[in-house]
């Protein structure tokens, strides 16, 4: 029986090919069909006030409505990660898969079987491969986040994702970290390719800083009983040291970091540099859930 795969398809979906022609609808249809080809049933989570993309009905994608959106924060009707995960748990009795809406999936039969058997305390993360329309087998995987994530229901039970927003920065760092920290066992994503047609950024520095602050808050307030993995605890301790100014690749930058942390801990300059260093540090964490670390 196919597992649901949950995303949030926006009311307008625009993508351009290498010649600048609009291919948004065709690309979205390819993404949805690729999920079905990999054995998933597509589900989109959208706010009650959000207009639905016309292809949702045409492609037979199941819709789950949630009461609120994050438009006051992002200017667009994004859904909060907590609402998306709650909706995913409502449509799946055993395991949850979430994917960014602009990802085309390819899977070997072995990978498909492995994900379909994902256990209650297991998790899998897959990085995307960016392309410009020509999907090359040698394409480098994006190391800044996770675009397909699956987890057993027990691994997600009681997980607090605060005010993180699906489709905005940091959700794809926090969720892998939280799953591993509570003891979820990573399952290899070998044999899964998440193709992503390259496009211009959809968020700015303001969104990055706001979500980054929430990421750090959630780490600080994670209950002791959720901190089961010593490796992740050491990683979070290192992130805490970064927050206290222990970052920088030269002596001069390290001195400046400590000065900023001591004298201007709430400044945008300090938090921006902290988040940059934290994101770089998280590469090892993302390697782990992606089965490469």
mmCIF file of C-alpha atoms in Angstrom:
data_model
loop_
_atom_site.group_PDB
_atom_site.id
_atom_site.type_symbol
_atom_site.label_atom_id
_atom_site.label_comp_id
_atom_site.label_asym_id
_atom_site.label_seq_id
_atom_site.Cartn_x
_atom_site.Cartn_y
_atom_site.Cartn_z
ATOM 1 C CA UNK A 1 0.000 0.000 0.000
ATOM 2 C CA UNK A 2 1.496 3.408 -0.977
ATOM 3 C CA UNK A 3 2.645 5.746 1.810
ATOM 4 C CA UNK A 4 1.436 9.357 1.758
ATOM 5 C CA UNK A 5 4.055 11.962 0.884
ATOM 6 C CA UNK A 6 3.180 15.388 2.226
ATOM 7 C CA UNK A 7 4.084 18.808 0.855
ATOM 8 C CA UNK A 8 2.527 22.244 0.497
ATOM 9 C CA UNK A 9 1.851 23.221 -3.108
ATOM 10 C CA UNK A 10 1.634 27.026 -3.412
ATOM 11 C CA UNK A 11 -1.232 28.740 -5.236
ATOM 12 C CA UNK A 12 1.210 29.972 -7.889
ATOM 13 C CA UNK A 13 4.082 27.763 -9.046
ATOM 14 C CA UNK A 14 6.564 29.407 -11.400
ATOM 15 C CA UNK A 15 9.728 27.939 -12.900
ATOM 16 C CA UNK A 16 11.736 28.907 -15.982
ATOM 17 C CA UNK A 17 13.729 26.744 -18.357
ATOM 18 C CA UNK A 18 17.215 27.648 -19.566
ATOM 19 C CA UNK A 19 15.721 29.859 -22.287
ATOM 20 C CA UNK A 20 13.590 31.788 -19.802
ATOM 21 C CA UNK A 21 10.283 30.171 -20.789
ATOM 22 C CA UNK A 22 7.668 29.537 -18.101
ATOM 23 C CA UNK A 23 7.338 25.809 -17.354
ATOM 24 C CA UNK A 24 5.916 25.945 -13.820
ATOM 25 C CA UNK A 25 2.813 23.837 -14.396
ATOM 26 C CA UNK A 26 4.628 21.194 -16.429
ATOM 27 C CA UNK A 27 7.395 20.977 -13.842
ATOM 28 C CA UNK A 28 4.933 20.680 -10.948
ATOM 29 C CA UNK A 29 3.098 17.893 -12.779
ATOM 30 C CA UNK A 30 6.408 16.068 -13.289
ATOM 31 C CA UNK A 31 7.215 16.345 -9.586
ATOM 32 C CA UNK A 32 3.833 14.941 -8.513
ATOM 33 C CA UNK A 33 4.032 12.101 -11.033
ATOM 34 C CA UNK A 34 7.548 11.239 -9.857
ATOM 35 C CA UNK A 35 6.265 10.788 -6.295
ATOM 36 C CA UNK A 36 3.612 8.383 -7.548
ATOM 37 C CA UNK A 37 6.203 6.536 -9.608
ATOM 38 C CA UNK A 38 8.197 6.058 -6.381
ATOM 39 C CA UNK A 39 5.219 4.513 -4.604
ATOM 40 C CA UNK A 40 3.808 7.526 -2.748
ATOM 41 C CA UNK A 41 0.352 9.082 -2.578
ATOM 42 C CA UNK A 42 0.725 12.898 -2.839
ATOM 43 C CA UNK A 43 -0.896 15.098 -0.180
ATOM 44 C CA UNK A 44 -0.764 18.895 -0.012
ATOM 45 C CA UNK A 45 -1.304 20.873 3.189
ATOM 46 C CA UNK A 46 -2.692 24.373 2.711
ATOM 47 C CA UNK A 47 -4.261 27.019 4.906
ATOM 48 C CA UNK A 48 -8.050 27.362 4.820
ATOM 49 C CA UNK A 49 -7.810 30.881 3.379
ATOM 50 C CA UNK A 50 -5.316 29.887 0.685
ATOM 51 C CA UNK A 51 -6.388 29.557 -2.922
ATOM 52 C CA UNK A 52 -5.460 26.143 -4.284
ATOM 53 C CA UNK A 53 -3.332 25.689 -7.364
ATOM 54 C CA UNK A 54 -5.636 24.417 -10.161
ATOM 55 C CA UNK A 55 -3.356 21.449 -10.863
ATOM 56 C CA UNK A 56 -4.017 20.038 -7.387
ATOM 57 C CA UNK A 57 -7.491 18.903 -8.426
ATOM 58 C CA UNK A 58 -6.428 18.007 -11.958
ATOM 59 C CA UNK A 59 -3.631 15.754 -10.677
ATOM 60 C CA UNK A 60 -5.806 14.176 -7.980
ATOM 61 C CA UNK A 61 -3.653 15.346 -5.062
ATOM 62 C CA UNK A 62 -5.292 14.911 -1.659
ATOM 63 C CA UNK A 63 -5.783 18.202 0.223
ATOM 64 C CA UNK A 64 -5.581 18.754 3.980
ATOM 65 C CA UNK A 65 -6.623 22.202 5.175
ATOM 66 C CA UNK A 66 -5.180 23.837 8.311
ATOM 67 C CA UNK A 67 -6.633 26.878 10.096
ATOM 68 C CA UNK A 68 -3.775 29.371 9.857
ATOM 69 C CA UNK A 69 -0.817 30.366 7.714
ATOM 70 C CA UNK A 70 2.392 32.363 8.106
ATOM 71 C CA UNK A 71 1.501 35.167 5.697
ATOM 72 C CA UNK A 72 1.982 37.782 8.431
ATOM 73 C CA UNK A 73 5.618 36.685 8.642
ATOM 74 C CA UNK A 74 6.564 35.725 5.085
ATOM 75 C CA UNK A 75 4.040 37.659 2.997
ATOM 76 C CA UNK A 76 2.825 34.388 1.465
ATOM 77 C CA UNK A 77 0.494 31.652 2.747
ATOM 78 C CA UNK A 78 3.184 29.247 3.945
ATOM 79 C CA UNK A 79 2.094 26.656 6.487
ATOM 80 C CA UNK A 80 3.814 26.182 9.817
ATOM 81 C CA UNK A 81 5.909 23.034 10.100
ATOM 82 C CA UNK A 82 3.897 21.919 13.136
ATOM 83 C CA UNK A 83 0.652 22.039 11.128
ATOM 84 C CA UNK A 84 2.213 20.159 8.228
ATOM 85 C CA UNK A 85 3.508 17.403 10.522
ATOM 86 C CA UNK A 86 0.161 17.140 12.329
ATOM 87 C CA UNK A 87 -1.580 16.772 8.975
ATOM 88 C CA UNK A 88 0.956 14.166 7.873
ATOM 89 C CA UNK A 89 0.308 12.110 10.992
ATOM 90 C CA UNK A 90 -3.437 12.258 10.308
ATOM 91 C CA UNK A 91 -3.069 10.703 6.861
ATOM 92 C CA UNK A 92 -0.428 8.104 7.756
ATOM 93 C CA UNK A 93 -0.683 5.444 10.448
ATOM 94 C CA UNK A 94 2.920 4.223 10.380
ATOM 95 C CA UNK A 95 5.431 6.615 8.822
ATOM 96 C CA UNK A 96 5.576 10.195 7.578
ATOM 97 C CA UNK A 97 7.314 11.472 4.453
ATOM 98 C CA UNK A 98 7.562 15.170 3.632
ATOM 99 C CA UNK A 99 9.043 16.686 0.490
ATOM 100 C CA UNK A 100 9.505 20.157 -0.913
ATOM 101 C CA UNK A 101 6.995 20.760 -3.690
ATOM 102 C CA UNK A 102 9.632 21.390 -6.365
ATOM 103 C CA UNK A 103 11.443 18.060 -6.035
ATOM 104 C CA UNK A 104 11.394 15.284 -8.649
ATOM 105 C CA UNK A 105 12.169 11.909 -7.116
ATOM 106 C CA UNK A 106 13.871 8.879 -8.569
ATOM 107 C CA UNK A 107 14.333 5.630 -6.626
ATOM 108 C CA UNK A 108 15.740 2.210 -7.193
ATOM 109 C CA UNK A 109 13.503 -0.693 -6.244
ATOM 110 C CA UNK A 110 15.755 -1.437 -3.267
ATOM 111 C CA UNK A 111 15.444 2.139 -1.997
ATOM 112 C CA UNK A 112 11.687 2.089 -2.494
ATOM 113 C CA UNK A 113 11.405 -1.090 -0.408
ATOM 114 C CA UNK A 114 13.704 0.344 2.282
ATOM 115 C CA UNK A 115 11.659 3.511 2.691
ATOM 116 C CA UNK A 116 8.360 1.614 2.617
ATOM 117 C CA UNK A 117 9.585 -0.428 5.599
ATOM 118 C CA UNK A 118 10.786 2.555 7.648
ATOM 119 C CA UNK A 119 10.382 1.605 11.307
ATOM 120 C CA UNK A 120 8.748 3.544 14.179
ATOM 121 C CA UNK A 121 12.070 5.003 15.420
ATOM 122 C CA UNK A 122 13.869 5.316 12.092
ATOM 123 C CA UNK A 123 14.429 8.354 9.868
ATOM 124 C CA UNK A 124 15.798 9.062 6.417
ATOM 125 C CA UNK A 125 16.931 12.330 4.865
ATOM 126 C CA UNK A 126 17.844 13.020 1.257
ATOM 127 C CA UNK A 127 19.687 16.019 -0.127
ATOM 128 C CA UNK A 128 18.667 17.427 -3.470
ATOM 129 C CA UNK A 129 20.720 17.656 -6.662
ATOM 130 C CA UNK A 130 20.352 21.032 -8.386
ATOM 131 C CA UNK A 131 20.184 21.161 -12.187
ATOM 132 C CA UNK A 132 19.387 23.671 -14.927
ATOM 133 C CA UNK A 133 17.230 21.342 -16.976
ATOM 134 C CA UNK A 134 19.890 18.758 -17.741
ATOM 135 C CA UNK A 135 19.881 16.114 -14.993
ATOM 136 C CA UNK A 136 23.408 14.736 -14.897
ATOM 137 C CA UNK A 137 24.310 11.670 -12.806
ATOM 138 C CA UNK A 138 27.432 13.524 -11.622
ATOM 139 C CA UNK A 139 25.454 16.477 -10.208
ATOM 140 C CA UNK A 140 26.673 17.524 -6.770
ATOM 141 C CA UNK A 141 24.266 17.173 -3.871
ATOM 142 C CA UNK A 142 23.227 20.361 -2.080
ATOM 143 C CA UNK A 143 24.780 20.288 1.395
ATOM 144 C CA UNK A 144 22.744 23.087 2.993
ATOM 145 C CA UNK A 145 19.599 21.173 3.882
ATOM 146 C CA UNK A 146 17.281 18.211 3.381
ATOM 147 C CA UNK A 147 14.522 18.152 0.747
ATOM 148 C CA UNK A 148 12.998 14.712 1.407
ATOM 149 C CA UNK A 149 12.579 13.491 4.957
ATOM 150 C CA UNK A 150 10.870 10.394 6.286
ATOM 151 C CA UNK A 151 10.348 9.241 9.861
ATOM 152 C CA UNK A 152 8.418 6.651 11.813
ATOM 153 C CA UNK A 153 5.494 7.954 13.836
ATOM 154 C CA UNK A 154 7.192 7.264 17.185
ATOM 155 C CA UNK A 155 10.188 9.351 16.144
ATOM 156 C CA UNK A 156 7.888 12.345 15.562
ATOM 157 C CA UNK A 157 5.647 11.845 18.597
ATOM 158 C CA UNK A 158 5.516 14.951 20.795
ATOM 159 C CA UNK A 159 8.117 16.817 18.726
ATOM 160 C CA UNK A 160 7.983 20.609 19.212
ATOM 161 C CA UNK A 161 8.778 22.533 16.023
ATOM 162 C CA UNK A 162 7.792 25.921 17.435
ATOM 163 C CA UNK A 163 7.150 28.630 14.860
ATOM 164 C CA UNK A 164 9.319 27.153 12.105
ATOM 165 C CA UNK A 165 7.740 27.453 8.672
ATOM 166 C CA UNK A 166 7.748 24.824 5.946
ATOM 167 C CA UNK A 167 9.499 26.214 2.863
ATOM 168 C CA UNK A 168 11.455 28.797 4.841
ATOM 169 C CA UNK A 169 15.002 28.398 6.249
ATOM 170 C CA UNK A 170 16.034 26.200 9.151
ATOM 171 C CA UNK A 171 13.156 23.696 9.310
ATOM 172 C CA UNK A 172 15.334 21.260 7.343
ATOM 173 C CA UNK A 173 18.148 21.660 9.880
ATOM 174 C CA UNK A 174 16.036 21.481 13.013
ATOM 175 C CA UNK A 175 13.886 18.485 12.104
ATOM 176 C CA UNK A 176 16.829 16.153 11.301
ATOM 177 C CA UNK A 177 18.623 17.314 14.452
ATOM 178 C CA UNK A 178 15.583 16.800 16.668
ATOM 179 C CA UNK A 179 14.902 13.336 15.249
ATOM 180 C CA UNK A 180 18.479 12.186 15.756
ATOM 181 C CA UNK A 181 18.692 13.786 19.206
ATOM 182 C CA UNK A 182 15.717 11.806 20.478
ATOM 183 C CA UNK A 183 17.297 8.579 19.248
ATOM 184 C CA UNK A 184 15.856 8.014 15.770
ATOM 185 C CA UNK A 185 18.100 5.671 13.808
ATOM 186 C CA UNK A 186 19.132 6.948 10.359
ATOM 187 C CA UNK A 187 18.351 4.745 7.365
ATOM 188 C CA UNK A 188 20.431 5.065 4.215
ATOM 189 C CA UNK A 189 19.045 7.193 1.406
ATOM 190 C CA UNK A 190 21.235 5.392 -1.132
ATOM 191 C CA UNK A 191 19.338 4.848 -4.359
ATOM 192 C CA UNK A 192 17.153 7.953 -3.910
ATOM 193 C CA UNK A 193 17.746 11.030 -6.056
ATOM 194 C CA UNK A 194 15.925 14.288 -5.334
ATOM 195 C CA UNK A 195 16.198 16.460 -8.441
ATOM 196 C CA UNK A 196 15.654 20.211 -8.073
ATOM 197 C CA UNK A 197 15.385 22.681 -10.941
ATOM 198 C CA UNK A 198 17.550 25.622 -9.914
ATOM 199 C CA UNK A 199 15.779 28.928 -9.361
ATOM 200 C CA UNK A 200 16.215 32.260 -7.620
ATOM 201 C CA UNK A 201 15.923 32.400 -3.832
ATOM 202 C CA UNK A 202 12.475 32.664 -2.256
ATOM 203 C CA UNK A 203 13.476 34.208 1.075
ATOM 204 C CA UNK A 204 15.682 37.040 2.279
ATOM 205 C CA UNK A 205 18.082 37.664 5.186
ATOM 206 C CA UNK A 206 15.227 38.799 7.427
ATOM 207 C CA UNK A 207 13.507 35.419 7.074
ATOM 208 C CA UNK A 208 16.802 33.599 7.590
ATOM 209 C CA UNK A 209 17.538 35.454 10.842
ATOM 210 C CA UNK A 210 14.024 35.125 12.219
ATOM 211 C CA UNK A 211 13.905 31.376 11.572
ATOM 212 C CA UNK A 212 17.482 30.968 12.793
ATOM 213 C CA UNK A 213 16.615 32.545 16.127
ATOM 214 C CA UNK A 214 13.724 30.104 16.432
ATOM 215 C CA UNK A 215 16.046 27.203 15.591
ATOM 216 C CA UNK A 216 18.410 28.208 18.401
ATOM 217 C CA UNK A 217 15.519 28.750 20.847
ATOM 218 C CA UNK A 218 14.139 25.287 20.176
ATOM 219 C CA UNK A 219 17.549 23.752 20.861
ATOM 220 C CA UNK A 220 17.884 25.597 24.173
ATOM 221 C CA UNK A 221 14.405 24.549 25.300
ATOM 222 C CA UNK A 222 14.533 20.898 24.229
ATOM 223 C CA UNK A 223 13.496 18.832 27.291
ATOM 224 C CA UNK A 224 16.179 16.690 28.890
ATOM 225 C CA UNK A 225 14.257 13.481 28.132
ATOM 226 C CA UNK A 226 14.502 14.268 24.399
ATOM 227 C CA UNK A 227 18.323 14.573 24.521
ATOM 228 C CA UNK A 228 19.137 10.898 24.097
ATOM 229 C CA UNK A 229 21.950 10.886 21.534
ATOM 230 C CA UNK A 230 25.356 11.941 22.974
ATOM 231 C CA UNK A 231 26.770 12.799 19.550
ATOM 232 C CA UNK A 232 23.934 15.245 18.900
ATOM 233 C CA UNK A 233 24.287 16.646 22.432
ATOM 234 C CA UNK A 234 27.956 17.376 21.695
ATOM 235 C CA UNK A 235 26.951 18.985 18.399
ATOM 236 C CA UNK A 236 24.382 21.218 20.130
ATOM 237 C CA UNK A 237 26.995 22.170 22.745
ATOM 238 C CA UNK A 238 29.271 23.253 19.897
ATOM 239 C CA UNK A 239 26.434 25.365 18.454
ATOM 240 C CA UNK A 240 26.013 26.961 21.879
ATOM 241 C CA UNK A 241 29.714 27.860 21.912
ATOM 242 C CA UNK A 242 29.294 29.436 18.475
ATOM 243 C CA UNK A 243 26.511 31.551 19.970
ATOM 244 C CA UNK A 244 28.965 32.750 22.626
ATOM 245 C CA UNK A 245 31.348 33.967 19.950
ATOM 246 C CA UNK A 246 33.532 30.943 19.323
ATOM 247 C CA UNK A 247 33.626 31.155 15.550
ATOM 248 C CA UNK A 248 35.847 32.582 12.835
ATOM 249 C CA UNK A 249 38.573 31.141 10.608
ATOM 250 C CA UNK A 250 41.285 33.684 11.497
ATOM 251 C CA UNK A 251 42.556 35.077 14.794
ATOM 252 C CA UNK A 252 41.215 38.528 13.958
ATOM 253 C CA UNK A 253 37.731 37.181 13.199
ATOM 254 C CA UNK A 254 37.706 35.053 16.327
ATOM 255 C CA UNK A 255 38.593 38.092 18.447
ATOM 256 C CA UNK A 256 35.883 40.164 16.752
ATOM 257 C CA UNK A 257 33.363 37.359 17.308
ATOM 258 C CA UNK A 258 34.049 37.309 21.041
ATOM 259 C CA UNK A 259 33.806 41.090 21.240
ATOM 260 C CA UNK A 260 30.445 41.057 19.461
ATOM 261 C CA UNK A 261 29.138 38.237 21.662
ATOM 262 C CA UNK A 262 30.205 40.097 24.792
ATOM 263 C CA UNK A 263 29.184 43.645 23.911
ATOM 264 C CA UNK A 264 26.476 43.300 21.247
ATOM 265 C CA UNK A 265 24.956 39.816 21.651
ATOM 266 C CA UNK A 266 21.622 40.904 20.177
ATOM 267 C CA UNK A 267 22.995 42.685 17.137
ATOM 268 C CA UNK A 268 22.052 41.572 13.628
ATOM 269 C CA UNK A 269 25.719 41.360 12.716
ATOM 270 C CA UNK A 270 26.425 38.901 15.522
ATOM 271 C CA UNK A 271 23.353 36.724 14.977
ATOM 272 C CA UNK A 272 23.941 36.663 11.216
ATOM 273 C CA UNK A 273 27.517 35.462 11.722
ATOM 274 C CA UNK A 274 26.435 32.947 14.362
ATOM 275 C CA UNK A 275 23.836 31.483 12.028
ATOM 276 C CA UNK A 276 26.302 31.265 9.170
ATOM 277 C CA UNK A 277 28.761 29.373 11.366
ATOM 278 C CA UNK A 278 25.980 27.174 12.774
ATOM 279 C CA UNK A 279 24.751 26.300 9.285
ATOM 280 C CA UNK A 280 28.255 25.282 8.249
ATOM 281 C CA UNK A 281 28.631 23.213 11.417
ATOM 282 C CA UNK A 282 25.328 21.453 10.708
ATOM 283 C CA UNK A 283 26.773 19.891 7.551
ATOM 284 C CA UNK A 284 28.056 16.992 9.656
ATOM 285 C CA UNK A 285 24.607 16.547 11.185
ATOM 286 C CA UNK A 286 22.917 16.509 7.783
ATOM 287 C CA UNK A 287 25.552 14.047 6.566
ATOM 288 C CA UNK A 288 24.500 11.737 9.364
ATOM 289 C CA UNK A 289 20.790 11.639 8.586
ATOM 290 C CA UNK A 290 21.564 11.396 4.864
ATOM 291 C CA UNK A 291 23.717 8.342 5.565
ATOM 292 C CA UNK A 292 26.971 9.944 4.425
ATOM 293 C CA UNK A 293 28.471 10.841 7.780
#
